[in-house]
mmCIF file of C-alpha atoms and ligand atoms in Angstrom:
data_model
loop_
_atom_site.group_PDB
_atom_site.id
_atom_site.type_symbol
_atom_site.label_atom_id
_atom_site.label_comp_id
_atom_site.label_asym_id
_atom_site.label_seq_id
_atom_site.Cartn_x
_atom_site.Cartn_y
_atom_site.Cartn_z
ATOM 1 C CA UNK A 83 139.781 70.777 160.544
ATOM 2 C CA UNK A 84 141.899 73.282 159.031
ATOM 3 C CA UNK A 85 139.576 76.539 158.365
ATOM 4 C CA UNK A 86 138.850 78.633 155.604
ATOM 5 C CA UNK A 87 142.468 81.005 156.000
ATOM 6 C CA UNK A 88 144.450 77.720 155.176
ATOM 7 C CA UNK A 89 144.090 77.299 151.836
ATOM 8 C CA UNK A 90 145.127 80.738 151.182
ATOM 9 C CA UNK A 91 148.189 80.231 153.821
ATOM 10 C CA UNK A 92 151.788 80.360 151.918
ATOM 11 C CA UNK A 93 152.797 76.756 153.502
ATOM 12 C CA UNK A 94 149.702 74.854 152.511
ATOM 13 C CA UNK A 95 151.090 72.026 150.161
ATOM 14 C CA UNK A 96 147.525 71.354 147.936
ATOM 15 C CA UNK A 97 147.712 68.374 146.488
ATOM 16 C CA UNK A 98 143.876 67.413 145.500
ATOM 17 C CA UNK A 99 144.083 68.603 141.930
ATOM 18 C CA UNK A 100 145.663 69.948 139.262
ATOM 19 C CA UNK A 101 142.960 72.935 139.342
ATOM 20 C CA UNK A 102 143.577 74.834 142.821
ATOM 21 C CA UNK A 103 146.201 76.577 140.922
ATOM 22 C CA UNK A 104 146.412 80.236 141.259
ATOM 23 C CA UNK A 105 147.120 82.539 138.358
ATOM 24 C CA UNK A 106 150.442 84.220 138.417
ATOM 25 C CA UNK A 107 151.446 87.567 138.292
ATOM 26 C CA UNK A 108 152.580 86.969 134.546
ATOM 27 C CA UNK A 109 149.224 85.555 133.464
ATOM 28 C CA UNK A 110 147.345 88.294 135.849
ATOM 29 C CA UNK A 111 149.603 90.881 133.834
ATOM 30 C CA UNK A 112 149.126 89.021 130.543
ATOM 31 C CA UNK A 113 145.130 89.068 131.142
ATOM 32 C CA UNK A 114 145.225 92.731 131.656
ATOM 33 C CA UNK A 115 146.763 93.657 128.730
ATOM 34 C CA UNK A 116 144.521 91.682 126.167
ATOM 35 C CA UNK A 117 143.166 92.755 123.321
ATOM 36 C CA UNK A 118 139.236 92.080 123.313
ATOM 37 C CA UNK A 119 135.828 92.397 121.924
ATOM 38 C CA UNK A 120 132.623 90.863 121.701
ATOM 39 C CA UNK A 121 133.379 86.730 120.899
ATOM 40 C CA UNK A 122 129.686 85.985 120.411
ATOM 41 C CA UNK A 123 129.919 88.234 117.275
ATOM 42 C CA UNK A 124 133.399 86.797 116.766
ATOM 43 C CA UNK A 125 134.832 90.239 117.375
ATOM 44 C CA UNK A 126 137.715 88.900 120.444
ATOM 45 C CA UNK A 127 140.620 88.940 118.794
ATOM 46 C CA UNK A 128 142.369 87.156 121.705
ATOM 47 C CA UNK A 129 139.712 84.628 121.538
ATOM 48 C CA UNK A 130 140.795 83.991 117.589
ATOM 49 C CA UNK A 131 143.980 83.578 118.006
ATOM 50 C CA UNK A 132 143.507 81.411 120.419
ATOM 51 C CA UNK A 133 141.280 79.442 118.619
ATOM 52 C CA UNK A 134 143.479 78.914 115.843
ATOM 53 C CA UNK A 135 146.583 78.381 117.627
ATOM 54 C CA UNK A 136 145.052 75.222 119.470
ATOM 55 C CA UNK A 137 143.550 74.186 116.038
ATOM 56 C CA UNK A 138 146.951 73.951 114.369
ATOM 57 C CA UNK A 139 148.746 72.311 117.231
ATOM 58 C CA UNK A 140 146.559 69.480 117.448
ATOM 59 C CA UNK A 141 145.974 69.966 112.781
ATOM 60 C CA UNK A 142 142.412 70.119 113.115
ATOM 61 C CA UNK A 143 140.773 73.030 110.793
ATOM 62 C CA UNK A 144 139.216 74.771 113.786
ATOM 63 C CA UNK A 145 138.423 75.010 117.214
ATOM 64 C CA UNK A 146 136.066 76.442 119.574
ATOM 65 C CA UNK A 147 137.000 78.560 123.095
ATOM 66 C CA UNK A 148 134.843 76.899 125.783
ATOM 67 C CA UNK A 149 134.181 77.706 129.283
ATOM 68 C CA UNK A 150 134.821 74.124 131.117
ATOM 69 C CA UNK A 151 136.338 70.771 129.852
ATOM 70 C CA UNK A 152 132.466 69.055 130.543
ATOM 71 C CA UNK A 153 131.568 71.160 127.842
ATOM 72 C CA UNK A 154 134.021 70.502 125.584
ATOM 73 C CA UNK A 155 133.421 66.670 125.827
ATOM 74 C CA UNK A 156 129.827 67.132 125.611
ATOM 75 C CA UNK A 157 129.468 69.337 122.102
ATOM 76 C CA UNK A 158 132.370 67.345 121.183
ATOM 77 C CA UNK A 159 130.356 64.091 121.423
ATOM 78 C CA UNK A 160 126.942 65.412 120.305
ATOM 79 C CA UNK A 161 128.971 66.246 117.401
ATOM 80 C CA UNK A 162 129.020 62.920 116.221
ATOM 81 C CA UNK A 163 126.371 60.646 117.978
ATOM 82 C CA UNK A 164 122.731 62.061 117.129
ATOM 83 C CA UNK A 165 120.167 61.732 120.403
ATOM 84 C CA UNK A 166 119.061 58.053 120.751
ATOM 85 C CA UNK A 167 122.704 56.821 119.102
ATOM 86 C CA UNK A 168 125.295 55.565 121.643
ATOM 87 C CA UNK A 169 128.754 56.564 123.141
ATOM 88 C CA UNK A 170 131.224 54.060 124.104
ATOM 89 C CA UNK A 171 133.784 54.556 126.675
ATOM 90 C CA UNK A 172 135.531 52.969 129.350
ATOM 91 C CA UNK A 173 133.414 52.524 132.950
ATOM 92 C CA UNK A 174 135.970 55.034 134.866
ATOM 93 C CA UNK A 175 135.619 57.866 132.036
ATOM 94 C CA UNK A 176 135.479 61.725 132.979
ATOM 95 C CA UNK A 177 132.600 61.860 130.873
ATOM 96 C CA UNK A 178 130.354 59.624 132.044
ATOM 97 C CA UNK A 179 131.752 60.087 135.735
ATOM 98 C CA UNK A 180 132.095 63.383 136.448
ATOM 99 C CA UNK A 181 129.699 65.063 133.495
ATOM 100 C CA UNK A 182 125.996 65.052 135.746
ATOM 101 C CA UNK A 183 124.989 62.677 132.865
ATOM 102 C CA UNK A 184 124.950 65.580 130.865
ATOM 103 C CA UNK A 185 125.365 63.065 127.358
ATOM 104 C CA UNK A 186 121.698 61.638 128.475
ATOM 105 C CA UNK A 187 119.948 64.883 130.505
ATOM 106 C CA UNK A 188 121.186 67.272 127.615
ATOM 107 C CA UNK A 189 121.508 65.491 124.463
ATOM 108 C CA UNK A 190 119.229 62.278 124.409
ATOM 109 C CA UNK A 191 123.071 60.371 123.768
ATOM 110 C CA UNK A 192 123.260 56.824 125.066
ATOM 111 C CA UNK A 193 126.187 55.807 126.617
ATOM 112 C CA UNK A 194 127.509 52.049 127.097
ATOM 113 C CA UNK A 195 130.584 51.441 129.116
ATOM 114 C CA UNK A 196 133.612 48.602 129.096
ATOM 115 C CA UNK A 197 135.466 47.873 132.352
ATOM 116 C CA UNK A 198 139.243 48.877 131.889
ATOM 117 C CA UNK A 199 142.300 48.131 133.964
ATOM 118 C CA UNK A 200 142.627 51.209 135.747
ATOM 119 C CA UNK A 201 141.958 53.372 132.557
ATOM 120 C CA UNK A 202 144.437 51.486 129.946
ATOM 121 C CA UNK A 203 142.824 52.144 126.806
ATOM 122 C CA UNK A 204 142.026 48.639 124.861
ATOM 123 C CA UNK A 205 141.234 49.303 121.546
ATOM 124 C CA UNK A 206 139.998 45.842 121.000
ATOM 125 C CA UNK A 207 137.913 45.503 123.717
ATOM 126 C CA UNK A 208 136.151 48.768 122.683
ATOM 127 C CA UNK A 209 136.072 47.433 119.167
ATOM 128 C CA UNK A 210 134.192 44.265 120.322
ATOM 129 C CA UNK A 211 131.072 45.959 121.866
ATOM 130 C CA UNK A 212 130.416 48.466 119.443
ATOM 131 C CA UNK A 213 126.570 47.743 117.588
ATOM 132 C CA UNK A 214 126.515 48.558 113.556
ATOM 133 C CA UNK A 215 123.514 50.947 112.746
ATOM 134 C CA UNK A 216 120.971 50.358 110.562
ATOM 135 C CA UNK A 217 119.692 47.272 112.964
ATOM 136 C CA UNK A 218 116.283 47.832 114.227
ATOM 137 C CA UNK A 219 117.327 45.812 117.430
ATOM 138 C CA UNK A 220 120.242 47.696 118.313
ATOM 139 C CA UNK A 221 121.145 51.471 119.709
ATOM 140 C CA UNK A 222 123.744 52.151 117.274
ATOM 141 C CA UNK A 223 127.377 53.252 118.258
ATOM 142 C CA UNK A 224 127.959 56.407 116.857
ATOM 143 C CA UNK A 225 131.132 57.187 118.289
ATOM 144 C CA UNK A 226 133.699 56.030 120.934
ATOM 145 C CA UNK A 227 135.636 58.178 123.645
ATOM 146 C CA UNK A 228 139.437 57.761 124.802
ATOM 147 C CA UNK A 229 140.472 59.434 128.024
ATOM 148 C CA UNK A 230 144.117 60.865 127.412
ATOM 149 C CA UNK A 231 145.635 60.773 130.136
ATOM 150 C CA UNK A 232 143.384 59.191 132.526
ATOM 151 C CA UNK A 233 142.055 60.690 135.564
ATOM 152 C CA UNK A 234 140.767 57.906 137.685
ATOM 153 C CA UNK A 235 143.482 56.165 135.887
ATOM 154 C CA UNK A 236 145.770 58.136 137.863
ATOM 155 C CA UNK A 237 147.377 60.294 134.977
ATOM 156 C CA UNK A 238 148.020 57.271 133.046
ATOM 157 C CA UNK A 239 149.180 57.910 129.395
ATOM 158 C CA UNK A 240 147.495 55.858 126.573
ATOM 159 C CA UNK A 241 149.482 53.696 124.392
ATOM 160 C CA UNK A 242 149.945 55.388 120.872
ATOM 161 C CA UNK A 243 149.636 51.892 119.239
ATOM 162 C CA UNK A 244 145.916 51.222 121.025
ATOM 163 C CA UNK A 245 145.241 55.135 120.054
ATOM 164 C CA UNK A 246 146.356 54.321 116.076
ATOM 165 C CA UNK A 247 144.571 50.397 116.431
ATOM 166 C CA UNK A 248 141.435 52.346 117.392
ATOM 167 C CA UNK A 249 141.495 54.759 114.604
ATOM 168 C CA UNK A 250 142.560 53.164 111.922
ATOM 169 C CA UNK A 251 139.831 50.721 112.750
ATOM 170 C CA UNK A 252 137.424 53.469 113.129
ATOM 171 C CA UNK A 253 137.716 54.669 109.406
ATOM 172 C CA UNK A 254 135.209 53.393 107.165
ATOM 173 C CA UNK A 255 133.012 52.356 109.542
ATOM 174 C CA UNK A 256 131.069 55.436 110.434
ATOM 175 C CA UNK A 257 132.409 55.405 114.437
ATOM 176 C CA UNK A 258 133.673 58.571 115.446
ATOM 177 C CA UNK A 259 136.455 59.021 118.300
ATOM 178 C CA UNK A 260 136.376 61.910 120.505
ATOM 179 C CA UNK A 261 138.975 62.766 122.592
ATOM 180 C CA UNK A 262 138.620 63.872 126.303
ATOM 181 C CA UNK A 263 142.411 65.412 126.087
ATOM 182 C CA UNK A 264 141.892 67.767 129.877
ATOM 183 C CA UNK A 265 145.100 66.570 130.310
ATOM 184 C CA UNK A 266 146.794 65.919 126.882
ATOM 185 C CA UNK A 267 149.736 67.899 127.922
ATOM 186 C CA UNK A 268 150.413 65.851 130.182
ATOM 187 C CA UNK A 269 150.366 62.735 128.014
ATOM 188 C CA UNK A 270 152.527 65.026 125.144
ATOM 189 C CA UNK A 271 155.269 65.814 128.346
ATOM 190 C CA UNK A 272 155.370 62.382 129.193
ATOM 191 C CA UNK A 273 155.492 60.507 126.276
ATOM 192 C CA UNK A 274 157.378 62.490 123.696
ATOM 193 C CA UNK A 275 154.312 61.760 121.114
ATOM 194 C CA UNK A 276 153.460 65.435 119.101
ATOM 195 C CA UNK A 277 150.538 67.186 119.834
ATOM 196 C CA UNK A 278 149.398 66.688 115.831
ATOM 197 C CA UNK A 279 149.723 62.912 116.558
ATOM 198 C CA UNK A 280 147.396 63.013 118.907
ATOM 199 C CA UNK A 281 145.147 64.814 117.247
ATOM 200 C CA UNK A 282 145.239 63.316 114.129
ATOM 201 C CA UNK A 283 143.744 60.237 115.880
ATOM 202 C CA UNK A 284 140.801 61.985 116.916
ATOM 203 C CA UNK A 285 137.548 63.531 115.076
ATOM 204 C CA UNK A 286 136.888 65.513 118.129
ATOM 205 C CA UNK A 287 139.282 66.394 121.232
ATOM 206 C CA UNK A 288 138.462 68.745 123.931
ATOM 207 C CA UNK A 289 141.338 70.272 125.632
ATOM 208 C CA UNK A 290 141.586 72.082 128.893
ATOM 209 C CA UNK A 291 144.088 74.697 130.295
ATOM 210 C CA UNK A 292 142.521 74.838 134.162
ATOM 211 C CA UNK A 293 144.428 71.837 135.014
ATOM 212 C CA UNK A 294 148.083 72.006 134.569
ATOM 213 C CA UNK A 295 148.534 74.723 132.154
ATOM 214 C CA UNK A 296 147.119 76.502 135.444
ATOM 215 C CA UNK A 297 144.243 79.035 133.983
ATOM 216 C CA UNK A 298 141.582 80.272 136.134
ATOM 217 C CA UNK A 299 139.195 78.887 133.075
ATOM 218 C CA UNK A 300 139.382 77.807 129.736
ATOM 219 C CA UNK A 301 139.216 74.490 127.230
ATOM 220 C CA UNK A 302 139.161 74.340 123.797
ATOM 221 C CA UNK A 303 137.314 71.881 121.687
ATOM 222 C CA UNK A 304 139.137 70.726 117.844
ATOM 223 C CA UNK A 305 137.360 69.662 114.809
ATOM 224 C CA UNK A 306 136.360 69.788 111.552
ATOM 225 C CA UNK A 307 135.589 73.661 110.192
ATOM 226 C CA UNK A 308 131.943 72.472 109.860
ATOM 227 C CA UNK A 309 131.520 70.362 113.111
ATOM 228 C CA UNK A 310 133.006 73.765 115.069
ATOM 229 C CA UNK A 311 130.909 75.710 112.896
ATOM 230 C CA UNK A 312 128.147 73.520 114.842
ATOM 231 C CA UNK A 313 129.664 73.726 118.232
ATOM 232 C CA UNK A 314 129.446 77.310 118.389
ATOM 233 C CA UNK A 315 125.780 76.942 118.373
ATOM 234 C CA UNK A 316 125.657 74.609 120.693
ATOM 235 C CA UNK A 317 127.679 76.379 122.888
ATOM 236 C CA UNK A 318 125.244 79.101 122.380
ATOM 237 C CA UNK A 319 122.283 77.403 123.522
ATOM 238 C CA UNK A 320 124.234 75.842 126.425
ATOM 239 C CA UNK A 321 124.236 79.481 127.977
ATOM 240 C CA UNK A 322 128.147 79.157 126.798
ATOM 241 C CA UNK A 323 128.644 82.287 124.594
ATOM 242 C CA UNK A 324 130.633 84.958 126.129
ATOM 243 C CA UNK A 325 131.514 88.563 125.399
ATOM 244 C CA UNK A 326 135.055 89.759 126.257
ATOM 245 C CA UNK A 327 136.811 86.890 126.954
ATOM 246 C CA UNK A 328 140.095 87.660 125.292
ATOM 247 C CA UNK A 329 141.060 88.642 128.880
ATOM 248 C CA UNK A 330 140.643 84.277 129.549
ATOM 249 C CA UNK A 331 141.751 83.377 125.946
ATOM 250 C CA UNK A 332 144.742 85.754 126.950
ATOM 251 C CA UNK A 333 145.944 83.472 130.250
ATOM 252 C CA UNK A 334 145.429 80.485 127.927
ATOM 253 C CA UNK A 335 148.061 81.990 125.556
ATOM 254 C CA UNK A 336 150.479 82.508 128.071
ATOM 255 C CA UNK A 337 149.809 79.383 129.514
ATOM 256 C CA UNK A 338 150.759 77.690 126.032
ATOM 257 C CA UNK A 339 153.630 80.159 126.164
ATOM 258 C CA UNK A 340 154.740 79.934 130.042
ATOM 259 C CA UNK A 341 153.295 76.898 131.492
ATOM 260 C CA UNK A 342 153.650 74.228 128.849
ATOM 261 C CA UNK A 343 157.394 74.307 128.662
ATOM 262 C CA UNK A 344 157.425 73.703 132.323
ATOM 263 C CA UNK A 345 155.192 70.751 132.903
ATOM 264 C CA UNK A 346 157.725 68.461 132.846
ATOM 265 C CA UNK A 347 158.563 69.678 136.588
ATOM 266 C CA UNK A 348 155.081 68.300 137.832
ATOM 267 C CA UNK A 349 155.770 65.057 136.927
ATOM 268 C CA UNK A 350 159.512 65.401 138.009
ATOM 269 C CA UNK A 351 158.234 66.372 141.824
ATOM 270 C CA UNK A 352 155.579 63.350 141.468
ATOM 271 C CA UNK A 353 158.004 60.921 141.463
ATOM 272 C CA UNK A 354 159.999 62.551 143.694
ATOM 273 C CA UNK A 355 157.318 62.216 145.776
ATOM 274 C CA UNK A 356 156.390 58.307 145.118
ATOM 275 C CA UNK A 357 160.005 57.948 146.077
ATOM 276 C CA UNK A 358 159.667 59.582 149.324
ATOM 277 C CA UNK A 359 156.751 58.117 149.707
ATOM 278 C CA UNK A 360 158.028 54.648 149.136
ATOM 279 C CA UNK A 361 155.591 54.318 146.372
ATOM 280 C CA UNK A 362 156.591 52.398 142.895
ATOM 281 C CA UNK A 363 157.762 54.909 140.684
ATOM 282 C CA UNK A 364 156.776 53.121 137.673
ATOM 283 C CA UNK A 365 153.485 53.620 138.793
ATOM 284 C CA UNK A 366 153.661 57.213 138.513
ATOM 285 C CA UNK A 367 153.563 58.353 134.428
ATOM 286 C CA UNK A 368 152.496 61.844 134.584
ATOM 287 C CA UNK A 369 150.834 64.145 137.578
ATOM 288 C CA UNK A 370 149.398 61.871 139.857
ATOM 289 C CA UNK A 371 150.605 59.766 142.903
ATOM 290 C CA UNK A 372 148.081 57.086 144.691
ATOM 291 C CA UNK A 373 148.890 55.823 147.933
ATOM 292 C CA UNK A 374 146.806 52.677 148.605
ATOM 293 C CA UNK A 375 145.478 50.698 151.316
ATOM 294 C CA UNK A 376 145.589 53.795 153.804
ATOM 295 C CA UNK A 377 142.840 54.785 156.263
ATOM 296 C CA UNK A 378 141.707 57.476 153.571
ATOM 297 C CA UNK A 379 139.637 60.216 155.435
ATOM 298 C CA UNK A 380 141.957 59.590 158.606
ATOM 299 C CA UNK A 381 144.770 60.348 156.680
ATOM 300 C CA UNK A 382 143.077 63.235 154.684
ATOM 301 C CA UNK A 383 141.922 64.769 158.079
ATOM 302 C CA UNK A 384 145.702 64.770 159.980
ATOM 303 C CA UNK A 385 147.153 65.694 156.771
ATOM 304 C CA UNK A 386 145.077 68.630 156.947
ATOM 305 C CA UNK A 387 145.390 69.987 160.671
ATOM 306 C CA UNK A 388 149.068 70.010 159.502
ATOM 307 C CA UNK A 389 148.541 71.936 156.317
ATOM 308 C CA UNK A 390 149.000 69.193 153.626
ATOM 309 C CA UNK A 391 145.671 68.817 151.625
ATOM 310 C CA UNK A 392 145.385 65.334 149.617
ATOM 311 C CA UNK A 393 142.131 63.838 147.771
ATOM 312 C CA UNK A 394 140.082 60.513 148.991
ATOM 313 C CA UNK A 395 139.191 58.576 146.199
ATOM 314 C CA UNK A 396 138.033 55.691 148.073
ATOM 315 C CA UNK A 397 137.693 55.027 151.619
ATOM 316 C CA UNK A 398 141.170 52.926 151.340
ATOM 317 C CA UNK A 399 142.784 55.299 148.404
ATOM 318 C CA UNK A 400 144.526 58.890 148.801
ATOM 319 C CA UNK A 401 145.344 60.629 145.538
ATOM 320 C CA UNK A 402 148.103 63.565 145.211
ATOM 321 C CA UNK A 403 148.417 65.627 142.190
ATOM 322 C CA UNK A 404 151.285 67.748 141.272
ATOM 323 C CA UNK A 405 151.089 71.197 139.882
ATOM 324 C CA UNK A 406 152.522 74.349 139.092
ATOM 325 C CA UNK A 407 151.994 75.904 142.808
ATOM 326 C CA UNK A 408 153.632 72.819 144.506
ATOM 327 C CA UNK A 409 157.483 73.358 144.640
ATOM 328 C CA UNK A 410 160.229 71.017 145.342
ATOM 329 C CA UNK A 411 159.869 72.197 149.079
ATOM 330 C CA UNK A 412 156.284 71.254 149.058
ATOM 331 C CA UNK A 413 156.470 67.745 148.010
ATOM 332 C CA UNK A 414 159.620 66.934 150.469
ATOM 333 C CA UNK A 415 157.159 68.829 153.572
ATOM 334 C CA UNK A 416 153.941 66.789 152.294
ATOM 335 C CA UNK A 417 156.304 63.185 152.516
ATOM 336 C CA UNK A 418 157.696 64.090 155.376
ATOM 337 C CA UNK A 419 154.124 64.802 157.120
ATOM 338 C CA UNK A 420 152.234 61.959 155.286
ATOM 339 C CA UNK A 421 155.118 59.505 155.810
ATOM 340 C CA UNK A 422 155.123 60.787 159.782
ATOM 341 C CA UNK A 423 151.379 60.434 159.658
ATOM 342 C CA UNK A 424 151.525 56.160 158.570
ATOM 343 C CA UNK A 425 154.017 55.786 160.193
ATOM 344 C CA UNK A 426 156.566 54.729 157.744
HETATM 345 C C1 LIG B 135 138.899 68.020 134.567
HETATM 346 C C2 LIG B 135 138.557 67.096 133.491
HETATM 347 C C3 LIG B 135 137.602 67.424 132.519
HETATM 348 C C4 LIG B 135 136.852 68.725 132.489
HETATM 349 O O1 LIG B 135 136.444 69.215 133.674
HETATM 350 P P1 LIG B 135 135.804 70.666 133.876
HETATM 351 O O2 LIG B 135 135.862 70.789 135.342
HETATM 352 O O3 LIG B 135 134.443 70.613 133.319
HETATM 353 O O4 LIG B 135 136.679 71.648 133.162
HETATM 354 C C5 LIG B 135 137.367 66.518 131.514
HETATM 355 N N1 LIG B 135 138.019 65.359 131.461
HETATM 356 C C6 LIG B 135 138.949 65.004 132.364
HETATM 357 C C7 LIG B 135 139.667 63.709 132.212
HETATM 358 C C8 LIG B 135 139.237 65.854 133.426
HETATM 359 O O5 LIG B 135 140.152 65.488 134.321
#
């Protein structure tokens, strides 16, 4: 095992996530020179700006400066499902897989799940479970979530014609759609469709910039002027209000500004790398390579001893994610090692 000095060491290719970037010297120098005050009295100017920059990308009225994506989703959904109403979402969603079951332990939300083929959004089959309110048999569906893209999904980008099925369905009928957009970005890289479009398909989308817009923190939640009127007290009570963050809202600008135009290279090396790796490209849509039937925490381990750090999703599947910290030189070193290391 490789110890703690390795994952600060200059030739460690991390591929686990998206997250283990580092800020850079431009958003370290960007950071230091914001503008701040107190954001709880709604005195950060940063913050603000912020705030309303994200709103009219995605043309929502406003938007809310959270600390993590988890909360995000979760005032985004209590938004629109009341405790004791229901959520529906696919079985491999972030938010009901990676969230602590904060939708039930926080909120009293209900959440009912559809099996999906490896995160491909089905409008229809999400359609067909939902349960009309006003029926004293029934929890009530309040609202349904899309993933965009999909993380156990392997970055996989939603189609915009399920997206539009699903909301044009949705109006009228009192079913809200929330949007777990972490990485939307990605999705908007890969697929050409505007941020607006996106987020004209959703009543709620939580956005984050600690995956590969590469901030230490950050995600911003869109909606209505009254629903983030709401979310700030929610936030509030969460133990989510914070003072001077301009200095956070400040890497999240230059993020937009630095990182966004970029992003484009991170799917770029991860088919690079499903090529080296002998993997089907057009398996690959965004960040995120899977290499399957391997001997997973084998492979993880010898990966490691020779500085090449990869995620086990199963005991069979390896996942590597691309980022801005992995450079062209990376990805050829962590083929060469992991190709060395099966023995292809
Ligand atoms: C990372 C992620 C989130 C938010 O995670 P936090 O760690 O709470 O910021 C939400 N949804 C998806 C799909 C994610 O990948």
């Amino acid at each position: 095992m490789a110890d703690a000095d390795s994952f600060t060491h200059p030739t460690v290719v991390d591929l686990r996530s998206d997250t283990v970037t580092r800020p850079t010297d431009g958003m370290r120098k960007a950071m230091a020179e914001a503008e701040v005050g107190d954001d709880v009295y709604g005195e950060d100017p940063t913050v603000s700006a912020l705030e309303e920059r994200v709103a009219a990308m995605f043309g929502h009225e406003a938007a809310l400066f959270v600390p993590s994506g988890t909360m995000g989703n979760q005032i985004g959904m209590r938004l629109v499902c009341e405790p004791g109403q229901e959520v529906l979402c696919d079985a491999d969603a972030h938010v009901v897989t990676y969230e602590m079951g904060a939708a039930a332990a926080i909120f009293g939300i209900s959440t009912r799940t559809v099996v999906s083929d490896r995160g491909l959004l089905d409008a229809e089959a999400l359609i067909a479970q939902v349960r009309p309110k006003g029926d004293w048999h029934l929890t009530s569906t309040a609202a349904i979530a899309v993933e965009n893209t999909h993380n156990r999904g392997f970055g996989r980008v939603q189609p915009l014609g399920e997206l539009r099925r699903l909301w044009e369905w949705s109006r009228g009928t009192g079913v809200a759609v929330h949007l777990d957009g972490a990485r939307i970005w990605n999705a908007h890289v890969a697929s050409g469709v505007p941020l607006s479009t996106y987020g004209s398909l959703a009543d709620t989308a939580s956005v984050c910039f600690s995956k590969g817009l590469g901030t230490p923190v950050g995600s911003v939640l869109v909606a209505s002027a009254e629903r983030i009127a709401t979310a700030r007290l929610w936030r509030k009570r969460l133990g989510g209000g914070m003072r001077q963050v301009g200095v956070l809202a400040a890497a999240c600008q230059y993020a937009l500004d630095a990182h966004l135009p970029r992003l484009g290279e991170d799917h770029e090396h991860a088919r690079l790398l499903a090529e080296l790796l002998g993997v089907d490209p057009a398996t690959v849509e965004t960040n995120m390579v899977v290499l399957d039937d391997v001997a997973a925490p084998l492979l993880a381990e010898a990966a490691r001893a020779e500085g090449v750090l990869v995620s086990q999703v199963s005991p069979r599947r390896v996942r590597l994610v691309t980022h801005l910290d992995v450079e062209r030189a990376g990805i050829q070193r962590a083929a060469e090692v992991l190709n060395r290391l099966l023995d292809r």
